[in-house]
Amino acid sequence: MTDTHHDDDDTMEYIGKDENRQSLALPQQLMPKRMYLLPVQNRPFFPAQVQPVVVNQDPWQETLKRVKETDHQVLGLCFVDADEEMAVPESDDLEIMGCAVRVHQTQREGGKIQFIAQGLQRFRIVQWLRRKPPYLVEVSYPQEPEEEADELKAYTLAIISAIKDLLRSNPLYGEEVKQYLSRFGPDDSSPLADFGASMTSAKGPELQDVLNTVPLLRRMEKVLLLMKKEQEVARLQAEINEEVNTKVQKHQREFFLREQLKVIQRELGMAKDDKTADVENFQTRMDKLDPPEHVQQRFKDELQKLSVLEQGSPEYGVTRNYLDWLTQVPWGQHSEDHFDLKQARETLDRDHDGLEDVKDRIIEFLAEGAYRQEVSGSIILLVGPPGVGKTSIGRSVADALGRQFYRFSLGGMRDEAEIKGHRRTYIGAMPGKLVQALKDSGVDNPVIMLDEIDKIGASFQGDPASALLETLDPEQNKDFLDHYLDVRMDLSKALFICTANQLDTIPRPLLDRMDVIRLSGYIAEEKLLIAKHHLLPRLLKRSGLLKKQLNITDAAIRQVIEGYAREAGVRNLEKQLHKIVRKGIVKLLEEPDTPVKVGVSDLPGYLGQPYFKKEKSLKGTGVVTGLAWTAMGGATLSIEASRIHSSQRGFKLTGQLGDVMRESAEIAYSYVSSNLKRYKGDPAFFDKSFVHLHVPEGATPKDGPSAGVTMATALLSIARKEAPQAGIAMTGELTLTGQVLPVGGIREKVIAARRQKINTLILPEGNRGDYEELPGYLQEGLDVHFAKHYADVYTVCFGNKPRRGASVH
């Protein structure tokens, strides 16, 4: 095909009965042979339609202008099948079969052109005369072949019936039917088929298929199929609408009936409205309590406000929530304390093995309360490594006293409103945790446990640790003020028990208000009792097993303690025992009649190879065992010193040591260097020696001053070329003049030494009192030496006394 450009519409030719130029309106049967095209999207246009068409002014303004200049004012509309709107489609995108329409009432507004399109007749593009807007084509008008009259009548009646059904389901089609009847009769089969197709909501390609079908019978078959689909969709929509309307009507009916019932009951005095019910409910609650005078007055004021507020106002909801909280605080309600010390001791012994000194301290605390007939004014802080039973001791104290127990964790808390509540002006305001504790426990003297107080945070929202100062001070918490309730309340009757892993991160003013009780780790014998009496029975009960079905020998439990769970607490021990129980259940399911017995030799099959091997006591020249304290409990610390070469003086430290430990090493090096003659070493040894001091396990950070005497002993050992006596562990801070200063964590360090089967200890003289306070079972079998000066350490380690006088060279 070739494109030919025609700028003048005078060259238009017409086909029809009369070939002469028509100066008046064009009769419908006279159609132009050439016409301008306009693409339409979404759905094609049909000859039986009369509808408005809206197009963009750019680029179709010129097309419509040229059409208006013609006598016939006929335009071709061709369907373009595209998912997205195309500004200017390519000529090949337009369908070959289109609909010729007459243009009426063209209007321009807002960059759009709107006109009324009156469908006239199908056409087929024969030749493209211009492939760019304004599109110009040469067309032909297909003639419908003759069809059987009876078949046409049957299809016509079927389509008319379908149109009637659609009119019943959707009356909006009525206007389109009126327009159709104003132009065609009900017996005009071809326009009727096209009109039926245009009434459906079929997709564009399906409608274009109808437009492409010229033979009338085939076209009516396709239209009838589309209309049947439309009828089915309309039927489903009608069913859905009917179901929805039924439900809505039912709810409306129930709503009106309920409202009428409320009015009738109020008129007869049988019921009250919601506001009156709320007021009476709050009054009934408060009558059961014994609030202070200032709380009673605040309650009356708020209740009066509630009674005059409209239920729909936001203030009504705020006031109602406030009264709900105010009347749920147990004003004047408290439980009676049990001051039976024998029963308290039995409760503590039942729940805990070991920890005798901690139990004694708690019994003393309870005895003081029994003497005064009141337990208050003291805040207990339980400090110890993870897994030693701090939280469970708090619960046991509550059981011994017969009080309610409430626990919440402070770990990661950064908002002081968690402690003291939000102000009522904020959306979603609530009281703090302490008010919630009183509400949940139902009494004003519960045992409140503040867990992980050493892990409390701070942010721009406030400092919760500072908010706790008022809470935990016995002189201040008598008049504790929650921001939400905004009335003074007495927290002095509550017993606060706090837990922490360490004291370093607790603010000093907060720590000053607490009575510190330290919980150290357990030795192997205590862990064995805990496993037999508590951990294993609890695991068997949780798994639904009987003791005779799964038996773990004492030797196996001891091996689990020594080889797999050597930490200070028992949490990891419980995990290892749980692993054995799980694997034992698998064996019981495979062989239900064979009890499972676990001995020492079976442990590798259940737990794998031991994590901890039996450590031989390190000995030799320059090797000394020290005692250290960590947040996980006590630990032994081996320190090694070696002479690298004798070409120059030097001192090197390794083992990821902190600043304090490095200073201790330098002090030890200086002290030993300046006192070698006194301790029977070569005074010039360090002048010509490069010495390396190493603390093994270099991946673990280590810091603290308590390794001074240990480092000095290791350095003195290489200078004397003599190994210290084996089986000795020591701790203490050393000064430049040789004084041994006291250190902390004596209990944890003693337990660590016993765990490693070390029986000879050297401790600072200043810690003698700490050692003597230890329970007898920890002191049993130990040979402890107390050192004031390093000379005392030297005597124990090397078996002789130093020379008198210092030897500074």
Tab-separated table of N, CA and C in Angstrom, residues 9 64 71 186 293 305 449 676 788:
chain	number	residue	atom	x	y	z
A	9	ASP	N	-10.563	18.219	1.233
A	9	ASP	CA	-11.621	17.224	1.286
A	9	ASP	C	-12.555	17.314	0.083
A	64	LEU	N	-10.604	16.326	13.897
A	64	LEU	CA	-11.998	16.739	14.070
A	64	LEU	C	-12.301	18.027	13.301
A	71	ASP	N	-19.104	17.982	4.308
A	71	ASP	CA	-20.555	18.090	4.296
A	71	ASP	C	-21.199	16.971	5.094
A	186	PRO	N	-37.701	-2.894	16.887
A	186	PRO	CA	-37.269	-4.132	17.532
A	186	PRO	C	-37.025	-5.274	16.563
A	293	GLU	N	-7.976	10.034	102.745
A	293	GLU	CA	-8.926	11.125	102.552
A	293	GLU	C	-8.692	11.853	101.230
A	305	LYS	N	-17.422	14.981	87.724
A	305	LYS	CA	-17.134	15.406	86.357
A	305	LYS	C	-17.702	14.410	85.348
A	449	MET	N	9.526	-7.775	92.605
A	449	MET	CA	10.899	-8.067	92.183
A	449	MET	C	11.235	-7.225	90.968
A	676	LEU	N	65.498	-7.806	93.805
A	676	LEU	CA	65.967	-9.158	93.477
A	676	LEU	C	66.955	-9.687	94.507
A	788	LYS	N	50.542	-9.717	104.280
A	788	LYS	CA	50.543	-8.266	104.417
A	788	LYS	C	51.508	-7.650	103.409
